[in-house]
């Protein structure tokens, strides 16, 4: 599908809220919205199957508004989550018990009715199933007890068999699908090979990534062997999540952007592409979303992975991001999570600005990274209310 930029971005046009008799924007309104954002695309198809809005949007079908969900929408900014944490202080317990996973995943769904319900879990959850013991410690974050540094360490990493290692993930996804029906898309997620490798080599979160870079730039073969293991495992994990109810899966490559472009091309991009190719072979219709925070310097390279959706962080202007990514790929994002600390008027303004710049085609409204601890819940409620009231 091809598209072109037809007119420069209008600075001040508010979103059109008028609807046709059928709830969809009339053709003239659609055109108004499109020319206002300076974007145009091939005629969208319309389908009648009851499917979540998010899936229609990703496929480039006609939708009346952008679907909306928020990264880290389940978590510590919610009082209900903090209550569960008091009763179950261990993160691993909260994320490895089917009932707790379902309950926590549904907390934001019950209050805000987002268009995507993401599984409550962590990118590190599969590690214990690959013989890499870890924990997530309050106040400290992820801890890998025996960081991997050598070829022998990498040899000890075992094959990941999701149905044996993390059966609670599949069970929870299946229950979530039954709970949210077609009112929202159930979203799974995995960590990208480079980001997972950074945790297991550094031993936890890192500032300068010196240990993984030391390996990359002195013994690249050892790092490549580990990246290949994670690639095979995460492809299987995505397939498992889809088979058990996930309707789209997001890949988090949170730290790939610590790499210079030439190193991204060696240590991240080929592995992401391998994952996408392998999943597309078995699940051609499963949308894959890629998030790499701070990816402004890499944007033109990101669609080369073959993902369906690129999740932008807020340091990239949405209109410029769209232009640089090309119009075949859908875009997600990208309101600064800090905006949720602003006034309600400011939040409204930023949502409209982002939606206008993204245009009415293939956009999922989201933040540019996860919700920050301390975000007022009422501002999150306001975000969803405004977002769901938008009409192209
Ligand atoms: O979006 C959602 O609501 C789903 C939940 C989710 C969690 N982690 C739960 C969680 C998701 C999608 C993740 C992904 C994740 N985990 C990423 C990629 C996203 C990103 O932010 O870039 C990364 C890098 C991790 C690793 C990790 N896990 C970190 C850095 C932390 C924070 C440590 C801390 O204490 O601040 C975690 C722990 C974690 N995972 C929390 C949550 C809600 C916070 C701890 C808690 O709730 O007790």
Short mmCIF file of C-alpha atoms and ligand atoms in Angstrom, two decimals:
data_model
loop_
_atom_site.label_atom_id
_atom_site.label_comp_id
_atom_site.label_asym_id
_atom_site.label_seq_id
_atom_site.Cartn_x
_atom_site.Cartn_y
_atom_site.Cartn_z
CA UNK A 1 0.00 0.00 0.00
CA UNK A 2 1.47 3.36 -0.89
CA UNK A 3 0.80 6.84 0.35
CA UNK A 4 2.18 10.29 0.04
CA UNK A 5 2.45 13.45 2.05
CA UNK A 6 0.06 15.84 0.30
CA UNK A 7 0.12 19.00 2.32
CA UNK A 8 2.11 20.50 5.14
CA UNK A 9 0.92 20.01 8.66
CA UNK A 10 -1.79 22.37 9.77
CA UNK A 11 -0.83 24.01 13.02
CA UNK A 12 -4.13 24.51 14.73
CA UNK A 13 -6.97 22.51 13.21
CA UNK A 14 -8.98 20.78 15.94
CA UNK A 15 -10.12 17.24 15.28
CA UNK A 16 -13.36 16.86 13.47
CA UNK A 17 -15.95 15.37 15.82
CA UNK A 18 -18.94 15.20 13.43
CA UNK A 19 -20.18 11.75 12.50
CA UNK A 20 -22.23 10.28 9.70
CA UNK A 21 -25.55 8.54 10.41
CA UNK A 22 -23.64 5.24 10.72
CA UNK A 23 -21.26 6.38 13.40
CA UNK A 24 -18.36 6.59 10.98
CA UNK A 25 -17.13 9.93 9.82
CA UNK A 26 -18.70 11.05 6.57
CA UNK A 27 -16.39 10.96 3.57
CA UNK A 28 -16.03 14.71 3.57
CA UNK A 29 -15.15 14.71 7.28
CA UNK A 30 -12.59 11.99 6.72
CA UNK A 31 -11.04 14.01 3.97
CA UNK A 32 -11.05 17.05 6.21
CA UNK A 33 -9.24 15.14 8.91
CA UNK A 34 -6.79 13.70 6.44
CA UNK A 35 -5.88 16.89 4.71
CA UNK A 36 -5.60 18.59 8.09
CA UNK A 37 -2.90 16.17 9.12
CA UNK A 38 -1.24 16.26 5.76
CA UNK A 39 -1.40 12.54 5.24
CA UNK A 40 -3.22 10.42 2.72
CA UNK A 41 -3.58 6.74 2.16
CA UNK A 42 -5.29 4.19 -0.04
CA UNK A 43 -9.06 3.76 0.47
CA UNK A 44 -9.58 1.81 3.72
CA UNK A 45 -11.49 -1.46 3.61
CA UNK A 46 -14.47 -1.95 5.93
CA UNK A 47 -15.23 -5.30 7.53
CA UNK A 48 -18.25 -6.32 9.56
CA UNK A 49 -16.73 -9.05 11.77
CA UNK A 50 -16.91 -8.19 15.47
CA UNK A 51 -13.25 -7.69 16.23
CA UNK A 52 -11.47 -5.25 18.52
CA UNK A 53 -10.96 -1.75 17.16
CA UNK A 54 -7.21 -2.09 17.58
CA UNK A 55 -7.01 -4.91 15.03
CA UNK A 56 -9.05 -2.97 12.48
CA UNK A 57 -6.77 0.02 12.92
CA UNK A 58 -3.57 -2.00 12.55
CA UNK A 59 -4.83 -3.50 9.30
CA UNK A 60 -5.51 -0.03 7.92
CA UNK A 61 -9.27 -0.43 7.93
CA UNK A 62 -11.62 2.47 8.43
CA UNK A 63 -12.05 3.26 12.13
CA UNK A 64 -13.93 6.12 13.76
CA UNK A 65 -11.18 6.96 16.26
CA UNK A 66 -7.72 5.69 17.17
CA UNK A 67 -7.70 2.71 19.54
CA UNK A 68 -6.01 3.58 22.84
CA UNK A 69 -4.14 1.70 25.56
CA UNK A 70 -1.17 2.66 27.74
CA UNK A 71 2.12 0.89 28.28
CA UNK A 72 2.39 -0.23 31.93
CA UNK A 73 -1.31 0.51 32.35
CA UNK A 74 -1.37 -2.09 35.14
CA UNK A 75 0.96 -1.14 37.96
CA UNK A 76 2.03 0.97 40.84
CA UNK A 77 0.17 4.20 39.99
CA UNK A 78 -3.08 2.32 40.74
CA UNK A 79 -4.29 2.06 44.32
CA UNK A 80 -5.87 -1.32 43.56
CA UNK A 81 -2.47 -2.66 42.41
CA UNK A 82 -0.72 -1.35 45.51
CA UNK A 83 -3.30 -3.17 47.63
CA UNK A 84 -2.48 -6.44 45.88
CA UNK A 85 1.24 -5.73 46.43
CA UNK A 86 0.63 -5.46 50.19
CA UNK A 87 -0.96 -8.88 50.23
CA UNK A 88 1.47 -10.44 47.74
CA UNK A 89 4.78 -8.59 48.11
CA UNK A 90 6.69 -10.80 45.67
CA UNK A 91 6.62 -9.58 42.05
CA UNK A 92 7.29 -13.10 40.85
CA UNK A 93 4.29 -14.41 42.73
CA UNK A 94 2.07 -11.64 41.35
CA UNK A 95 3.23 -12.38 37.82
CA UNK A 96 3.31 -16.18 37.98
CA UNK A 97 -0.06 -16.96 39.55
CA UNK A 98 -2.93 -17.21 37.05
CA UNK A 99 -5.55 -15.59 39.29
CA UNK A 100 -3.28 -12.68 40.20
CA UNK A 101 -2.15 -12.14 36.60
CA UNK A 102 -5.76 -12.01 35.44
CA UNK A 103 -6.88 -9.78 38.29
CA UNK A 104 -4.03 -7.28 37.79
CA UNK A 105 -4.36 -7.26 33.98
CA UNK A 106 -8.06 -6.48 34.39
CA UNK A 107 -7.61 -3.67 36.93
CA UNK A 108 -7.12 -0.93 34.31
CA UNK A 109 -9.66 -2.60 32.02
CA UNK A 110 -12.38 -2.35 34.66
CA UNK A 111 -11.75 1.34 35.33
CA UNK A 112 -10.64 2.81 31.99
CA UNK A 113 -11.88 0.35 29.32
CA UNK A 114 -8.76 0.64 27.12
CA UNK A 115 -8.83 -0.86 23.61
CA UNK A 116 -5.92 -3.14 24.51
CA UNK A 117 -5.56 -5.28 27.62
CA UNK A 118 -1.93 -6.21 28.13
CA UNK A 119 -0.96 -9.30 30.06
CA UNK A 120 0.51 -8.52 33.46
CA UNK A 121 3.95 -10.11 33.34
CA UNK A 122 7.54 -9.01 32.70
CA UNK A 123 10.01 -9.35 29.88
CA UNK A 124 12.20 -11.32 32.33
CA UNK A 125 9.48 -13.87 33.18
CA UNK A 126 10.74 -16.51 30.69
CA UNK A 127 14.31 -16.39 32.03
CA UNK A 128 13.85 -19.00 34.75
CA UNK A 129 12.59 -21.36 32.04
CA UNK A 130 15.94 -20.93 30.30
CA UNK A 131 17.97 -21.75 33.40
CA UNK A 132 18.65 -18.11 34.28
CA UNK A 133 17.49 -17.47 37.86
CA UNK A 134 16.29 -13.92 38.50
CA UNK A 135 14.12 -11.79 40.74
CA UNK A 136 12.58 -8.34 40.66
CA UNK A 137 13.40 -6.76 43.98
CA UNK A 138 11.46 -3.85 45.43
CA UNK A 139 13.53 -0.66 45.26
CA UNK A 140 16.25 -2.36 43.21
CA UNK A 141 14.57 -3.71 40.11
CA UNK A 142 15.64 -6.79 38.14
CA UNK A 143 18.42 -8.94 39.63
CA UNK A 144 20.15 -11.79 37.76
CA UNK A 145 21.89 -13.91 40.36
CA UNK A 146 24.64 -15.32 38.14
CA UNK A 147 25.21 -12.90 35.26
CA UNK A 148 26.35 -14.56 32.04
CA UNK A 149 29.78 -13.49 30.82
CA UNK A 150 31.44 -16.41 29.03
CA UNK A 151 30.83 -18.99 26.31
CA UNK A 152 30.42 -21.63 29.03
CA UNK A 153 27.72 -19.48 30.70
CA UNK A 154 25.89 -19.15 27.39
CA UNK A 155 26.05 -22.92 26.86
CA UNK A 156 24.12 -23.39 30.10
CA UNK A 157 21.13 -21.46 28.75
CA UNK A 158 18.49 -24.05 28.00
CA UNK A 159 15.75 -24.23 25.40
CA UNK A 160 12.58 -22.40 26.38
CA UNK A 161 9.43 -24.50 26.26
CA UNK A 162 6.65 -22.06 27.15
CA UNK A 163 3.94 -24.61 27.91
CA UNK A 164 6.24 -26.25 30.46
CA UNK A 165 8.05 -23.17 31.82
CA UNK A 166 5.25 -20.58 31.95
CA UNK A 167 1.89 -22.40 31.66
CA UNK A 168 0.32 -19.63 33.76
CA UNK A 169 0.89 -17.17 30.88
CA UNK A 170 -1.17 -19.22 28.44
CA UNK A 171 -3.90 -19.86 30.99
CA UNK A 172 -4.12 -16.19 31.90
CA UNK A 173 -4.28 -15.09 28.25
CA UNK A 174 -7.11 -17.53 27.56
CA UNK A 175 -9.09 -16.21 30.54
CA UNK A 176 -8.42 -12.60 29.53
CA UNK A 177 -9.79 -13.28 26.03
CA UNK A 178 -12.99 -14.67 27.52
CA UNK A 179 -13.28 -11.69 29.88
CA UNK A 180 -12.79 -8.86 27.42
CA UNK A 181 -14.48 -10.56 24.43
CA UNK A 182 -14.19 -8.41 21.32
CA UNK A 183 -14.40 -5.17 23.33
CA UNK A 184 -10.61 -4.93 23.46
CA UNK A 185 -7.60 -6.72 22.04
CA UNK A 186 -5.66 -8.96 24.41
CA UNK A 187 -2.00 -8.07 24.08
CA UNK A 188 0.96 -10.28 24.82
CA UNK A 189 4.58 -9.16 24.93
CA UNK A 190 8.17 -10.34 24.97
CA UNK A 191 11.60 -8.79 25.45
CA UNK A 192 13.83 -8.44 22.41
CA UNK A 193 17.05 -10.49 22.33
CA UNK A 194 19.41 -7.55 22.83
CA UNK A 195 17.40 -6.13 25.74
CA UNK A 196 17.16 -9.53 27.45
CA UNK A 197 20.88 -10.05 26.89
CA UNK A 198 21.63 -6.69 28.48
CA UNK A 199 19.87 -7.76 31.71
CA UNK A 200 21.47 -11.18 31.94
CA UNK A 201 24.97 -9.93 31.11
CA UNK A 202 24.89 -6.75 33.20
CA UNK A 203 23.17 -8.60 36.06
CA UNK A 204 20.28 -6.13 36.20
CA UNK A 205 19.50 -2.61 35.06
CA UNK A 206 22.49 -0.68 33.78
CA UNK A 207 23.59 2.84 33.08
CA UNK A 208 26.46 2.49 30.66
CA UNK A 209 26.01 -1.11 29.45
CA UNK A 210 29.75 -1.69 29.78
CA UNK A 211 29.58 -5.45 30.32
CA UNK A 212 27.44 -6.24 27.29
CA UNK A 213 29.48 -3.83 25.17
CA UNK A 214 32.69 -5.36 26.40
CA UNK A 215 31.40 -8.74 25.23
CA UNK A 216 30.02 -7.33 21.95
CA UNK A 217 33.24 -5.57 21.08
CA UNK A 218 35.76 -8.19 22.22
CA UNK A 219 34.02 -11.58 21.92
CA UNK A 220 31.09 -10.95 19.56
CA UNK A 221 30.64 -14.68 18.88
CA UNK A 222 29.66 -15.29 22.50
CA UNK A 223 27.06 -12.52 22.42
CA UNK A 224 25.74 -13.72 19.05
CA UNK A 225 25.29 -17.23 20.48
CA UNK A 226 23.22 -15.83 23.35
CA UNK A 227 21.19 -13.56 21.05
CA UNK A 228 20.40 -16.55 18.84
CA UNK A 229 19.15 -18.54 21.82
CA UNK A 230 16.90 -15.67 22.90
CA UNK A 231 15.70 -15.25 19.31
CA UNK A 232 14.60 -18.88 19.03
CA UNK A 233 12.98 -18.73 22.46
CA UNK A 234 11.11 -15.45 21.94
CA UNK A 235 9.77 -16.55 18.55
CA UNK A 236 8.36 -19.65 20.25
CA UNK A 237 7.05 -17.54 23.13
CA UNK A 238 5.17 -15.21 20.77
CA UNK A 239 3.66 -18.19 18.95
CA UNK A 240 2.62 -19.69 22.29
CA UNK A 241 1.03 -16.42 23.42
CA UNK A 242 -0.90 -16.15 20.15
CA UNK A 243 -2.06 -19.77 20.37
CA UNK A 244 -3.42 -19.07 23.83
CA UNK A 245 -5.31 -15.87 23.15
CA UNK A 246 -2.97 -12.93 22.46
CA UNK A 247 -4.34 -10.97 19.49
CA UNK A 248 -1.24 -8.83 19.05
CA UNK A 249 2.20 -9.05 20.63
CA UNK A 250 4.55 -6.21 21.48
CA UNK A 251 8.31 -6.71 21.41
CA UNK A 252 10.17 -4.47 23.84
CA UNK A 253 13.70 -3.59 22.74
CA UNK A 254 14.12 -1.01 25.45
CA UNK A 255 17.91 -0.90 25.35
CA UNK A 256 18.78 -1.49 21.68
CA UNK A 257 19.02 2.25 21.31
CA UNK A 258 22.12 2.21 23.51
CA UNK A 259 23.77 0.85 20.39
CA UNK A 260 25.10 3.02 17.61
CA UNK A 261 23.28 2.37 14.31
CA UNK A 262 26.07 0.18 12.93
CA UNK A 263 25.94 -2.00 16.06
CA UNK A 264 22.12 -2.04 16.07
CA UNK A 265 22.44 -3.51 12.58
CA UNK A 266 24.65 -6.28 13.92
CA UNK A 267 23.30 -7.05 17.39
CA UNK A 268 19.59 -6.27 17.29
CA UNK A 269 18.03 -5.80 13.85
CA UNK A 270 18.83 -9.25 12.36
CA UNK A 271 17.47 -11.01 15.44
CA UNK A 272 14.27 -8.96 15.48
CA UNK A 273 13.84 -9.75 11.80
CA UNK A 274 14.36 -13.44 12.44
CA UNK A 275 11.66 -13.38 15.13
CA UNK A 276 9.23 -11.54 12.87
CA UNK A 277 9.93 -13.87 9.89
CA UNK A 278 9.46 -16.95 12.01
CA UNK A 279 6.21 -15.73 13.62
CA UNK A 280 4.82 -14.54 10.28
CA UNK A 281 5.35 -18.03 8.88
CA UNK A 282 3.16 -19.69 11.51
CA UNK A 283 0.88 -16.71 12.38
CA UNK A 284 0.72 -14.46 9.31
CA UNK A 285 -2.16 -12.38 10.67
CA UNK A 286 -0.78 -11.72 14.14
CA UNK A 287 0.15 -8.04 14.44
CA UNK A 288 3.61 -7.46 15.91
CA UNK A 289 4.43 -4.16 17.59
CA UNK A 290 7.99 -3.04 18.24
CA UNK A 291 8.92 -0.56 20.94
CA UNK A 292 12.47 0.72 21.26
CA UNK A 293 12.74 3.74 23.50
CA UNK A 294 15.00 6.49 22.19
CA UNK A 295 14.86 5.11 18.65
CA UNK A 296 14.84 8.52 16.92
CA UNK A 297 18.28 7.90 15.46
CA UNK A 298 17.25 4.51 14.14
CA UNK A 299 13.74 5.13 12.84
CA UNK A 300 14.40 4.40 9.17
CA UNK A 301 15.91 1.05 10.17
CA UNK A 302 13.09 -0.07 12.47
CA UNK A 303 10.56 -1.04 9.74
CA UNK A 304 13.26 -3.28 8.21
CA UNK A 305 12.43 -5.74 11.01
CA UNK A 306 9.09 -6.39 9.27
CA UNK A 307 6.91 -5.49 12.27
CA UNK A 308 3.38 -4.24 11.65
CA UNK A 309 3.45 -1.41 14.18
CA UNK A 310 6.25 0.84 15.42
CA UNK A 311 5.74 2.30 18.86
CA UNK A 312 7.32 5.75 19.00
CA UNK A 313 8.67 7.43 22.08
CA UNK A 314 7.84 11.05 22.73
CA UNK A 315 11.19 12.49 21.66
CA UNK A 316 10.10 12.06 18.04
CA UNK A 317 7.48 14.40 16.62
CA UNK A 318 4.56 12.19 15.53
CA UNK A 319 4.21 13.80 12.08
CA UNK A 320 7.94 13.50 11.41
CA UNK A 321 7.96 9.96 12.74
CA UNK A 322 5.23 8.96 10.31
CA UNK A 323 7.06 10.52 7.44
CA UNK A 324 10.32 8.80 8.32
CA UNK A 325 8.74 5.39 8.90
CA UNK A 326 6.72 5.34 5.71
CA UNK A 327 3.00 4.64 5.56
CA UNK A 328 2.95 0.86 5.24
CA UNK A 329 3.72 0.47 8.89
CA UNK A 330 1.23 1.41 11.62
CA UNK A 331 2.36 3.72 14.36
CA UNK A 332 1.73 3.69 18.10
CA UNK A 333 2.27 6.42 20.65
CA UNK A 334 3.56 8.84 21.56
CA UNK A 335 2.42 11.20 24.30
CA UNK A 336 5.10 11.97 26.90
CA UNK A 337 4.16 10.01 30.08
CA UNK A 338 5.02 13.24 31.93
CA UNK A 339 2.02 14.92 30.30
CA UNK A 340 -0.16 12.89 32.68
CA UNK A 341 1.24 15.07 35.47
CA UNK A 342 -0.10 18.17 33.73
CA UNK A 343 -3.48 19.89 33.87
CA UNK A 344 -6.50 18.25 32.29
CA UNK A 345 -6.59 20.98 29.62
CA UNK A 346 -2.95 20.30 28.76
CA UNK A 347 -3.54 16.55 28.56
CA UNK A 348 -6.49 17.13 26.21
CA UNK A 349 -4.42 19.42 24.02
CA UNK A 350 -1.56 16.96 23.71
CA UNK A 351 -3.86 14.07 22.84
CA UNK A 352 -5.45 16.11 20.05
CA UNK A 353 -2.06 17.26 18.81
CA UNK A 354 -0.76 13.69 18.66
CA UNK A 355 -3.88 12.30 16.96
CA UNK A 356 -3.93 15.11 14.42
CA UNK A 357 -0.29 14.55 13.54
CA UNK A 358 -0.72 10.78 13.32
CA UNK A 359 -3.68 11.07 10.96
CA UNK A 360 -6.70 8.80 10.67
CA UNK A 361 -4.85 5.78 9.31
CA UNK A 362 -3.06 3.00 11.22
CA UNK A 363 -2.58 4.83 14.51
CA UNK A 364 -2.82 3.39 18.02
CA UNK A 365 -2.84 6.13 20.61
CA UNK A 366 -0.50 5.40 23.52
CA UNK A 367 2.21 7.01 25.61
CA UNK A 368 5.80 7.23 24.43
CA UNK A 369 6.86 4.90 27.28
CA UNK A 370 5.24 3.30 30.33
CA UNK A 371 3.13 5.21 32.84
CA UNK A 372 5.32 6.59 35.59
CA UNK A 373 4.79 5.72 39.26
CA UNK A 374 2.91 8.56 40.96
CA UNK A 375 0.75 9.43 37.93
CA UNK A 376 -2.64 10.64 39.23
CA UNK A 377 -5.26 8.02 38.39
CA UNK A 378 -7.81 10.71 37.62
CA UNK A 379 -5.53 12.04 34.89
CA UNK A 380 -5.31 8.57 33.38
CA UNK A 381 -9.12 8.44 33.47
CA UNK A 382 -9.20 11.83 31.74
CA UNK A 383 -6.74 10.61 29.08
CA UNK A 384 -8.99 7.67 28.20
CA UNK A 385 -12.15 9.75 28.29
CA UNK A 386 -10.77 12.32 25.86
CA UNK A 387 -9.19 9.66 23.64
CA UNK A 388 -12.37 7.63 23.38
CA UNK A 389 -14.42 10.73 22.57
CA UNK A 390 -12.36 11.52 19.49
CA UNK A 391 -13.93 11.09 16.07
CA UNK A 392 -11.92 11.49 12.92
O1 LIG B 1 2.25 -2.71 30.42
C1 LIG B 1 1.82 -3.42 31.35
O2 LIG B 1 0.93 -3.02 32.14
C2 LIG B 1 2.33 -4.85 31.49
C3 LIG B 1 3.32 -5.01 32.49
C4 LIG B 1 4.81 -4.90 32.24
C5 LIG B 1 5.72 -5.00 33.32
N1 LIG B 1 6.98 -5.00 32.81
C6 LIG B 1 5.33 -5.13 34.72
C7 LIG B 1 6.27 -4.62 35.72
C8 LIG B 1 5.56 -4.78 31.07
C9 LIG B 1 5.09 -4.62 29.64
C10 LIG B 1 6.93 -4.86 31.44
C11 LIG B 1 8.04 -4.83 30.46
C12 LIG B 1 9.40 -4.54 30.93
N2 LIG B 1 10.04 -5.01 32.04
C13 LIG B 1 10.34 -3.78 30.20
C14 LIG B 1 10.09 -3.17 28.85
C15 LIG B 1 9.30 -1.92 28.96
C16 LIG B 1 10.09 -0.70 29.29
O3 LIG B 1 9.74 -0.09 30.30
O4 LIG B 1 11.00 -0.35 28.53
C17 LIG B 1 11.53 -3.75 30.93
C18 LIG B 1 12.81 -3.03 30.53
C19 LIG B 1 11.34 -4.54 32.10
C20 LIG B 1 12.32 -4.86 33.17
C21 LIG B 1 11.84 -4.33 34.45
N3 LIG B 1 10.86 -4.94 35.21
C22 LIG B 1 12.14 -3.08 35.07
C23 LIG B 1 13.17 -2.09 34.55
C24 LIG B 1 11.33 -2.97 36.20
C25 LIG B 1 11.22 -1.80 37.14
C26 LIG B 1 11.95 -1.98 38.40
C27 LIG B 1 11.37 -1.03 39.43
O5 LIG B 1 11.24 -1.47 40.57
O6 LIG B 1 11.04 0.13 39.11
C28 LIG B 1 10.56 -4.14 36.27
C29 LIG B 1 9.55 -4.46 37.30
C30 LIG B 1 8.16 -4.32 36.88
N4 LIG B 1 7.60 -4.95 35.81
C31 LIG B 1 7.15 -3.53 37.52
C32 LIG B 1 5.96 -3.74 36.81
C33 LIG B 1 4.60 -3.19 37.11
C34 LIG B 1 7.37 -2.68 38.77
C35 LIG B 1 7.55 -3.50 39.99
C36 LIG B 1 6.28 -3.82 40.75
O7 LIG B 1 5.16 -3.59 40.29
O8 LIG B 1 6.39 -4.36 41.84
#
